[in-house]
CSV table of C-alpha atoms in Angstrom, one decimal:
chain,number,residue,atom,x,y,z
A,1,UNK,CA,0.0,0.0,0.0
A,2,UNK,CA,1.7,3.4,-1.7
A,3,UNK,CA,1.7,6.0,1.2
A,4,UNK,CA,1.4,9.8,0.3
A,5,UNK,CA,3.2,12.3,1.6
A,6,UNK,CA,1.5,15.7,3.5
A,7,UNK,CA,3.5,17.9,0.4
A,8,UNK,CA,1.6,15.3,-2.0
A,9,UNK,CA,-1.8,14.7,0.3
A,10,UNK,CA,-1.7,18.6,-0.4
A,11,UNK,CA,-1.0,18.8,-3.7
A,12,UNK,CA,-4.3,16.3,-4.6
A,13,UNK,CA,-6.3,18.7,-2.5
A,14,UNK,CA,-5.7,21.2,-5.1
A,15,UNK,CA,-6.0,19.4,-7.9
A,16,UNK,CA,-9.2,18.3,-6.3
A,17,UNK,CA,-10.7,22.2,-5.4
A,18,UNK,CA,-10.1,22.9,-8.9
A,19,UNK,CA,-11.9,20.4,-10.6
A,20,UNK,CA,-14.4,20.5,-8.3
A,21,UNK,CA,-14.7,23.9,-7.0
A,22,UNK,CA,-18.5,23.5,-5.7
A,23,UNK,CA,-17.3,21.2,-3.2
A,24,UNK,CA,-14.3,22.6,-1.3
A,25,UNK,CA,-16.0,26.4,-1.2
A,26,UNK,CA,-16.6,28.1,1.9
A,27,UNK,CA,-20.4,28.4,2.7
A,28,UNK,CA,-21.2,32.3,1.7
A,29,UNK,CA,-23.6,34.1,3.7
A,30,UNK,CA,-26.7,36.0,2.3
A,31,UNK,CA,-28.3,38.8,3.3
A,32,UNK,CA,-31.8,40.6,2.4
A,33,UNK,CA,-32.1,43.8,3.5
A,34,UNK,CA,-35.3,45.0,5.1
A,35,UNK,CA,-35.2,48.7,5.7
A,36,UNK,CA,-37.5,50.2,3.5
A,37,UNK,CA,-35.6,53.6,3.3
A,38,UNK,CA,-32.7,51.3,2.2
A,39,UNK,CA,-32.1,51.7,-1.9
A,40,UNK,CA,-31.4,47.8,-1.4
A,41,UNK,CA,-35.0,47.1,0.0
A,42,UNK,CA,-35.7,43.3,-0.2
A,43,UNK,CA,-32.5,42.6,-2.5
A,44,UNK,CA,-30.3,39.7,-1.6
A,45,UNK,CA,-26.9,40.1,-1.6
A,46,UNK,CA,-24.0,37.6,-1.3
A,47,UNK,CA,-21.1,37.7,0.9
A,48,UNK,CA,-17.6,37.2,-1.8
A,49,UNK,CA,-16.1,34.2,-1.7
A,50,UNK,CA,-12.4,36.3,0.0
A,51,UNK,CA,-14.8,37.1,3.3
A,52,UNK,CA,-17.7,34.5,3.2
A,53,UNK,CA,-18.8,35.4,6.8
A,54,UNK,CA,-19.8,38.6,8.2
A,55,UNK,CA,-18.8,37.8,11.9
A,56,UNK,CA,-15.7,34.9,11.5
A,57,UNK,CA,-14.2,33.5,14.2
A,58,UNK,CA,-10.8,34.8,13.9
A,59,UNK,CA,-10.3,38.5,14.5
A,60,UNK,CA,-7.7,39.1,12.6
A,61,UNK,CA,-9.7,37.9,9.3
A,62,UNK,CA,-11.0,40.5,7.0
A,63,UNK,CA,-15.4,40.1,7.2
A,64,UNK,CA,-18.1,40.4,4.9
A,65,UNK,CA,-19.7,43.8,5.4
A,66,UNK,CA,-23.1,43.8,3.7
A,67,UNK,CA,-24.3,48.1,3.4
A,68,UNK,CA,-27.7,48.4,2.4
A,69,UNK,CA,-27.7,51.4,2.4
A,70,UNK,CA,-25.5,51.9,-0.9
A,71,UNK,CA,-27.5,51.8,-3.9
A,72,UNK,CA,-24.8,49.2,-5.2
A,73,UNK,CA,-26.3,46.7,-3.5
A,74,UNK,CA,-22.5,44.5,-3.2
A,75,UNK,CA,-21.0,43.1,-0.2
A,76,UNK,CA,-17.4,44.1,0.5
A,77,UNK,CA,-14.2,42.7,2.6
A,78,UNK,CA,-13.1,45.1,5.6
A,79,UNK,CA,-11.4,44.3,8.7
A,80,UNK,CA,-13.7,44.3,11.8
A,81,UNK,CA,-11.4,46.1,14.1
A,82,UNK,CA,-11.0,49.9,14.0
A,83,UNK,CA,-8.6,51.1,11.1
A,84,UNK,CA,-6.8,54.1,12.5
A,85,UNK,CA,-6.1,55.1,8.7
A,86,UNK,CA,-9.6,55.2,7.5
A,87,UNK,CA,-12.4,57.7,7.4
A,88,UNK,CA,-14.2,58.5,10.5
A,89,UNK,CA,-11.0,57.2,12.5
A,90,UNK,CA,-10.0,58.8,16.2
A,91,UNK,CA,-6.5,57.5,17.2
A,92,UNK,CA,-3.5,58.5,19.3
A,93,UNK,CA,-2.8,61.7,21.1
A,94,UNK,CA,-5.7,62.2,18.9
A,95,UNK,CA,-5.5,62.4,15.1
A,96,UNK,CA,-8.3,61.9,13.4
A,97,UNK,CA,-9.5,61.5,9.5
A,98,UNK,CA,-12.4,63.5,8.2
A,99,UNK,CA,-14.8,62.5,5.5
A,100,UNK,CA,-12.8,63.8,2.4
A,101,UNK,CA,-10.1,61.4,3.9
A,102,UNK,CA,-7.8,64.1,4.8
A,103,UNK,CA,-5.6,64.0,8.5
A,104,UNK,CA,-5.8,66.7,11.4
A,105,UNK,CA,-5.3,66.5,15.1
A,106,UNK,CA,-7.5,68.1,17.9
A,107,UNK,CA,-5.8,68.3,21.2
A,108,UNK,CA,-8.2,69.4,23.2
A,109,UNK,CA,-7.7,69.3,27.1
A,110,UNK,CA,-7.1,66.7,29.9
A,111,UNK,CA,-10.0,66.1,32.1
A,112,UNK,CA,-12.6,67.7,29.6
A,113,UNK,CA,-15.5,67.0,27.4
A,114,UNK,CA,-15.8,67.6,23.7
A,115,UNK,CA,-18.5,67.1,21.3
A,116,UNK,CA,-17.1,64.9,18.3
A,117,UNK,CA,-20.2,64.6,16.6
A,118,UNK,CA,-23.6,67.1,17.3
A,119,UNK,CA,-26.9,66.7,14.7
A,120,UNK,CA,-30.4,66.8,15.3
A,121,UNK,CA,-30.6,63.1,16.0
A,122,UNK,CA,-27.2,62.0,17.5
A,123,UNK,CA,-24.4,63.6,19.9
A,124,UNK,CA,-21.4,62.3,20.6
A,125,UNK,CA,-19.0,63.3,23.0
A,126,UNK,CA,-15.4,62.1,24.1
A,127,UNK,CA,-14.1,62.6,27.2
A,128,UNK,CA,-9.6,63.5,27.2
A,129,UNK,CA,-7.6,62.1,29.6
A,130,UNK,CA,-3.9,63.2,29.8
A,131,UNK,CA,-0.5,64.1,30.5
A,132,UNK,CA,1.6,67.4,31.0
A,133,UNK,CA,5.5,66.9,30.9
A,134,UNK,CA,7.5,69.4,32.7
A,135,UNK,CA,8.5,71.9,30.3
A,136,UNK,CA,5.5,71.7,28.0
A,137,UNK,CA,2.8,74.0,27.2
A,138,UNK,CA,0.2,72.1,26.6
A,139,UNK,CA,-1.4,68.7,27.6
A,140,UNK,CA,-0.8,65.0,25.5
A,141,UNK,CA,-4.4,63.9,25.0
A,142,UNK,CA,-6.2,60.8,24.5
A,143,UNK,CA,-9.9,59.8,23.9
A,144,UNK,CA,-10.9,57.6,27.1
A,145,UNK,CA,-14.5,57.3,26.9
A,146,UNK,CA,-17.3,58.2,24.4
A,147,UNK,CA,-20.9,59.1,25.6
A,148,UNK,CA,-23.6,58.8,23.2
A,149,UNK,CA,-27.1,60.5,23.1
A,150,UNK,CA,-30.1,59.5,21.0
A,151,UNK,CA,-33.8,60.5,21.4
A,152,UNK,CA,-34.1,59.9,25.0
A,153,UNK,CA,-31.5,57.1,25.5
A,154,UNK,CA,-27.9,57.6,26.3
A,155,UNK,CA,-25.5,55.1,26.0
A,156,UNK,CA,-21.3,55.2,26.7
A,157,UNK,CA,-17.9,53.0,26.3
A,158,UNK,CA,-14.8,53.9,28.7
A,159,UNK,CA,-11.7,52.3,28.9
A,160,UNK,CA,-11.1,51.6,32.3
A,161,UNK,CA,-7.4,52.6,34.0
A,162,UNK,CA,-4.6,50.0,34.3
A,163,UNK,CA,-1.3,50.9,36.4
A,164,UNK,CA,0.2,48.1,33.7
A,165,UNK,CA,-1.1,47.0,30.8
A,166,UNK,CA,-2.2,43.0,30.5
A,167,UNK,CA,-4.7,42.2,27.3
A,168,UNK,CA,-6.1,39.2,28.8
A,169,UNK,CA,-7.9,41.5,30.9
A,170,UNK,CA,-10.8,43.3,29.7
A,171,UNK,CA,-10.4,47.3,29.6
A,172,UNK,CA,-13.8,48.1,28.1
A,173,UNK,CA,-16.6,49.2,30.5
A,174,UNK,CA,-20.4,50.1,28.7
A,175,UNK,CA,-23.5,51.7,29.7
A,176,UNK,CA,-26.9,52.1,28.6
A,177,UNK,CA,-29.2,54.6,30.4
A,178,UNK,CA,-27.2,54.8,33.3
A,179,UNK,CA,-27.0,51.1,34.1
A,180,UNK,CA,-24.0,49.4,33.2
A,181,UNK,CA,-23.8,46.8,30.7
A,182,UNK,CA,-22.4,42.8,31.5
A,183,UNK,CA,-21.0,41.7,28.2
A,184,UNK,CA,-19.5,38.3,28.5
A,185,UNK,CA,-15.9,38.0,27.4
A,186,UNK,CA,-15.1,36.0,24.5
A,187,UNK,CA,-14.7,36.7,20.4
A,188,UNK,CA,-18.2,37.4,19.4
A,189,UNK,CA,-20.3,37.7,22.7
A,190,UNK,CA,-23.5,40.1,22.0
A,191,UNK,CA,-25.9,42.3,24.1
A,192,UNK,CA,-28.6,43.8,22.8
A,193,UNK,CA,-30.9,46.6,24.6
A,194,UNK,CA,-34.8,45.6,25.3
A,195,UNK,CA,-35.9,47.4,22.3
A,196,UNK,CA,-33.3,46.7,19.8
A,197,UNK,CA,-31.5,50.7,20.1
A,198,UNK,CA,-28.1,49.7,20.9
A,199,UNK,CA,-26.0,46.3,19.5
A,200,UNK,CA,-22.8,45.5,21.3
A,201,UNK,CA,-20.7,42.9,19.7
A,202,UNK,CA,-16.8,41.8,20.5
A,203,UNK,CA,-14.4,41.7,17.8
A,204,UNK,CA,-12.2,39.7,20.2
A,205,UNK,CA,-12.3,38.4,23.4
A,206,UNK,CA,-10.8,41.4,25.3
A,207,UNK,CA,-10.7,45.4,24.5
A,208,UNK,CA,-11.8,45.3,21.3
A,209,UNK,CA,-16.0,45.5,19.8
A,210,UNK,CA,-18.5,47.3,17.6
A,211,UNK,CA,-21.1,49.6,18.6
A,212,UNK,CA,-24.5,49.7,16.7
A,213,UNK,CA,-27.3,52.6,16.6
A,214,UNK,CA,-29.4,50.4,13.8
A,215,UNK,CA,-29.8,52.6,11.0
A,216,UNK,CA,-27.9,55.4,12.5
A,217,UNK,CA,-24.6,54.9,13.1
A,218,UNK,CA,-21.7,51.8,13.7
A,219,UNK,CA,-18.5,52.8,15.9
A,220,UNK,CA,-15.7,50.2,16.5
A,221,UNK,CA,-13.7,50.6,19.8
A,222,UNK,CA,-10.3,49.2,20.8
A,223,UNK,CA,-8.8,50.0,23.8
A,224,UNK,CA,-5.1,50.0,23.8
A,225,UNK,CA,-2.0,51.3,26.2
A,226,UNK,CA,0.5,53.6,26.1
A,227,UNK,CA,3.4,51.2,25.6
A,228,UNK,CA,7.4,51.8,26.5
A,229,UNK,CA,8.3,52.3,22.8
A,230,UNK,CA,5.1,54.7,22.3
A,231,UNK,CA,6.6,56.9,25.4
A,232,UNK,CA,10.5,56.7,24.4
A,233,UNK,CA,9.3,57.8,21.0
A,234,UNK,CA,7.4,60.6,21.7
A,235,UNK,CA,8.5,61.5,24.9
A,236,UNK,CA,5.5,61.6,26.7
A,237,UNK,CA,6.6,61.0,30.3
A,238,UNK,CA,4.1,59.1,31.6
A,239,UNK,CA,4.4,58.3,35.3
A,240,UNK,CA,5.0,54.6,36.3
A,241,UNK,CA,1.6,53.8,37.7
A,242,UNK,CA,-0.9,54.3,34.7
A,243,UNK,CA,-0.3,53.5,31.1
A,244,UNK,CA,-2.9,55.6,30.1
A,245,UNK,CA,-5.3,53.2,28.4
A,246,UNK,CA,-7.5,55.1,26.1
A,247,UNK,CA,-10.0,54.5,22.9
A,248,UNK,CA,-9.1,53.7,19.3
A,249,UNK,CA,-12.2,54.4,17.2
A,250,UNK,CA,-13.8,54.3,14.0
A,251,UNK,CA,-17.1,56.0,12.9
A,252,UNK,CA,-19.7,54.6,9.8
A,253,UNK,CA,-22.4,57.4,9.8
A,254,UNK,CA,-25.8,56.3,8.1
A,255,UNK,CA,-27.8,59.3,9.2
A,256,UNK,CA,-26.1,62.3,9.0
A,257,UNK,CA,-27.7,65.8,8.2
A,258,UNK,CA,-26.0,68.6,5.9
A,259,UNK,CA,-26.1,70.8,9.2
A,260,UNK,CA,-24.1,68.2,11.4
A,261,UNK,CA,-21.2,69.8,13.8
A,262,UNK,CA,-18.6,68.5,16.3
A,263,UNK,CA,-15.0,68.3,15.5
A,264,UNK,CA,-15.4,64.9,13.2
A,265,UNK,CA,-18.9,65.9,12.5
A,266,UNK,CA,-18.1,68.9,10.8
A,267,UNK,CA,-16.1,67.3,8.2
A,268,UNK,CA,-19.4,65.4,7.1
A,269,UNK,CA,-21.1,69.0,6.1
A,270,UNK,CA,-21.3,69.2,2.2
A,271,UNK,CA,-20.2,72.6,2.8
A,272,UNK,CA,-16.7,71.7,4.9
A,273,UNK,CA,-13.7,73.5,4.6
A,274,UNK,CA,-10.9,72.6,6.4
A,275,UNK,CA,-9.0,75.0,8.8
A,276,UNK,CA,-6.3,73.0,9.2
A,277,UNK,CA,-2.9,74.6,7.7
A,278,UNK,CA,-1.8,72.6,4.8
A,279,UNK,CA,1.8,71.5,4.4
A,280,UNK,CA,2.7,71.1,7.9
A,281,UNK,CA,3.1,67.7,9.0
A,282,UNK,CA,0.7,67.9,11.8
A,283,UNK,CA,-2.4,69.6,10.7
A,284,UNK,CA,-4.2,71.0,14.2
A,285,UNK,CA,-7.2,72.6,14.3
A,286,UNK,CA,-9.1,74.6,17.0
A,287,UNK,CA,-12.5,74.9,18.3
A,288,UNK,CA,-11.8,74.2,22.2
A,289,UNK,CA,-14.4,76.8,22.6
A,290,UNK,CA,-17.3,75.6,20.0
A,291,UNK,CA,-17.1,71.9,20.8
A,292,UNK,CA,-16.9,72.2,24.9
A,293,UNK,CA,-19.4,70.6,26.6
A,294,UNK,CA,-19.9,70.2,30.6
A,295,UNK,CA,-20.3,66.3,30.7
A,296,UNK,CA,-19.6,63.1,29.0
A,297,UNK,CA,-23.5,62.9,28.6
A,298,UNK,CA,-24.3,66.5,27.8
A,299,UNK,CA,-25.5,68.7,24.5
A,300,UNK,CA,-24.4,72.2,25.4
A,301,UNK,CA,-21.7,73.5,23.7
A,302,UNK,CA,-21.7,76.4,21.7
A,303,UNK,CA,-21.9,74.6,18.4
A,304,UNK,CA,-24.1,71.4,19.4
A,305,UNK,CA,-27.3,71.2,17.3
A,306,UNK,CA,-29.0,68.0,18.7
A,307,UNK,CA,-32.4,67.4,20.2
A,308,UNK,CA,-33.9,64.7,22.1
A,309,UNK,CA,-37.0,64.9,19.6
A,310,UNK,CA,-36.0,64.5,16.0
A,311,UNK,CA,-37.5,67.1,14.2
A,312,UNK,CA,-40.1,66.5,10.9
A,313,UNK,CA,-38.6,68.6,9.0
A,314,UNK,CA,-35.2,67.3,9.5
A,315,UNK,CA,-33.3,67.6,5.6
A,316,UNK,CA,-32.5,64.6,3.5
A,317,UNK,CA,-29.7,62.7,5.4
A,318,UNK,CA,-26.3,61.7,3.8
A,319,UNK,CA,-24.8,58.3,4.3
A,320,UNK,CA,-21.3,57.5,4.7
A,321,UNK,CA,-19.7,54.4,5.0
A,322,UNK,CA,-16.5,52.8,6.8
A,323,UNK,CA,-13.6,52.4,4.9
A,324,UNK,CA,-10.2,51.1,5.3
A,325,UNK,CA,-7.6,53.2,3.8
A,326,UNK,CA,-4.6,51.4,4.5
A,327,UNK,CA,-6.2,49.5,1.0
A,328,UNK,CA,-4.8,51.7,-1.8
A,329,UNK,CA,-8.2,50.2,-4.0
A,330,UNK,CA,-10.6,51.6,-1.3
A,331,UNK,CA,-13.4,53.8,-2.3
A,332,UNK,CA,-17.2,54.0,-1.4
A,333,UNK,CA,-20.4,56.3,-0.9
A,334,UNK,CA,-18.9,58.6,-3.0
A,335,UNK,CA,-15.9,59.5,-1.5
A,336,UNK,CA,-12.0,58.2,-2.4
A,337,UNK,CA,-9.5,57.4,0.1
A,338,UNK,CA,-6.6,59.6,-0.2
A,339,UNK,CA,-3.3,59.7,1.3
């Protein structure tokens, strides 16, 4: 009895896929889409054979992300976890990417609130922690939590303090209407309010999951340190006893008016010019004063525009999607990824 080798067991497995492709492919997931504001309304569409799964086991794989509300009606492959080089994205010390694609950092303030996002249906703000070296004139920020208000919920994500940073422990803390949250660790755990408003998921088993407001918005959250190399590099000078954990995040607006503010939210505005000075290698922009607001859970700075009751006469919304720019090909809703 002739005895194969793994190279040649291997090698027949290939011949065999490609004669009979309909056997060895991956199962691919469809999806009909029921929202009847969605252009896709009732159309099925199929995950590609690249990302056959929109929620696969592994983390690190890329999933099938189905957007109804595109009128092209396709499926596309995009990493679950937050990209900190594509649209919507807040990251670091923090830099974030506006809708035309293009960079700029808001420093803000240590121990304050700012309003990232303000329309008539949605506010969100992000509360700074930080760090002032002696010598320096200002404060190195960092996003640590994100509160969220919608119609008369409220709903926020925090990344909890370590003295030293372990990711087997589990630096994400939620809330919904002032209770918090229990969401089970593991890749792929769920909770889901009584009603169906908010959709927590994990991405992995530990600091890492996505946010839904169905129909309104999706926001994925890691939380990550502030490692040694980060602090040699920049010099930060963080003191031995908190590594400053803090929020990576990426934003997919659905339901965004042309009169949206906030220091993200602005960029969203069909009108939007930037004021960030071009050629300089770090692009800052103000607004301190416009985008204050006195809480993680309050609607009163000088720019904010929401209101618990959504208004009839709101104007036609404008959807954008999540995209990963760290793909060269990537485009969508519109708008090109640039570098």
């Amino acid at each position: 009895m002739k005895i194969f080798s793994c190279k040649s067991q291997f090698i027949i497995l290939l011949i065999c896929a490609s004669i009979f492709p309909h056997i060895f492919a991956q199962k691919q997931e469809n999806v009909v889409c029921t929202s009847k504001k969605s252009p896709c309304f009732l159309k099925k569409i199929t995950c590609p054979t690249q990302c056959p799964y929109r929620k696969p086991k592994d983390p690190k794989a890329k999933a099938c992300y189905i957007n109804c509300d595109s009128p092209i009606c396709k499926a596309d492959c995009r990493y679950r976890k937050p990209s900190c080089n594509g649209v919507g994205a807040a990251c670091y010390d923090p830099r974030f990417i506006g809708a035309d694609g293009a960079v700029f950092y808001f420093h803000g303030k240590s121990n304050e609130h700012f309003s990232l996002v303000s329309d008539s249906n949605v506010q969100i703000n992000a509360r700074f922690i930080g760090h002032r070296p002696s010598g320096r004139s200002r404060d190195y920020t960092w996003i640590q939590a994100l509160g969220i208000l919608f119609g008369s919920h409220s709903f926020s994500v925090e990344a909890t303090k370590a003295a030293t940073w372990d990711s087997s422990i589990d630096h994400l803390r939620f809330f919904f209407d002032g209770d918090e949250v229990f969401l089970p660790q593991g890749a792929l755990s769920s909770w889901e309010s009584a009603r169906g408003e908010v959709v927590i998921e994990r991405v992995s088993s530990t600091n890492s999951a996505i946010i839904s407001l169905p129909e309104t918005m999706e926001i994925g959250v890691n939380v990550v340190p502030i490692t040694k190399e980060d602090d040699r590099i920049h010099n930060y000078q963080i003191p031995s006893d908190d590594c400053f954990s803090h929020l990576e995040v990426q934003f997919r607006f659905l339901d965004l008016s042309p009169e949206v503010e906030g220091v993200l939210g602005r960029t969203y505005r069909p009108d939007y010019e930037s004021q960030a000075i071009l050629g300089i290698a770090m692009p800052v922009v103000g607004g301190e004063d416009k985008y204050r607001t006195t809480s993680l859970l309050a609607a009163d700075c000088k720019k904010c525009v929401f209101s618990s009751v959504k208004n009839g006469d709101r104007k036609p919304t404008i959807n954008h999607g999540m995209m990963d720019c760290s793909d060269k090909f990537s485009t969508g809703n519109g708008i090109a990824c640039k570098k």
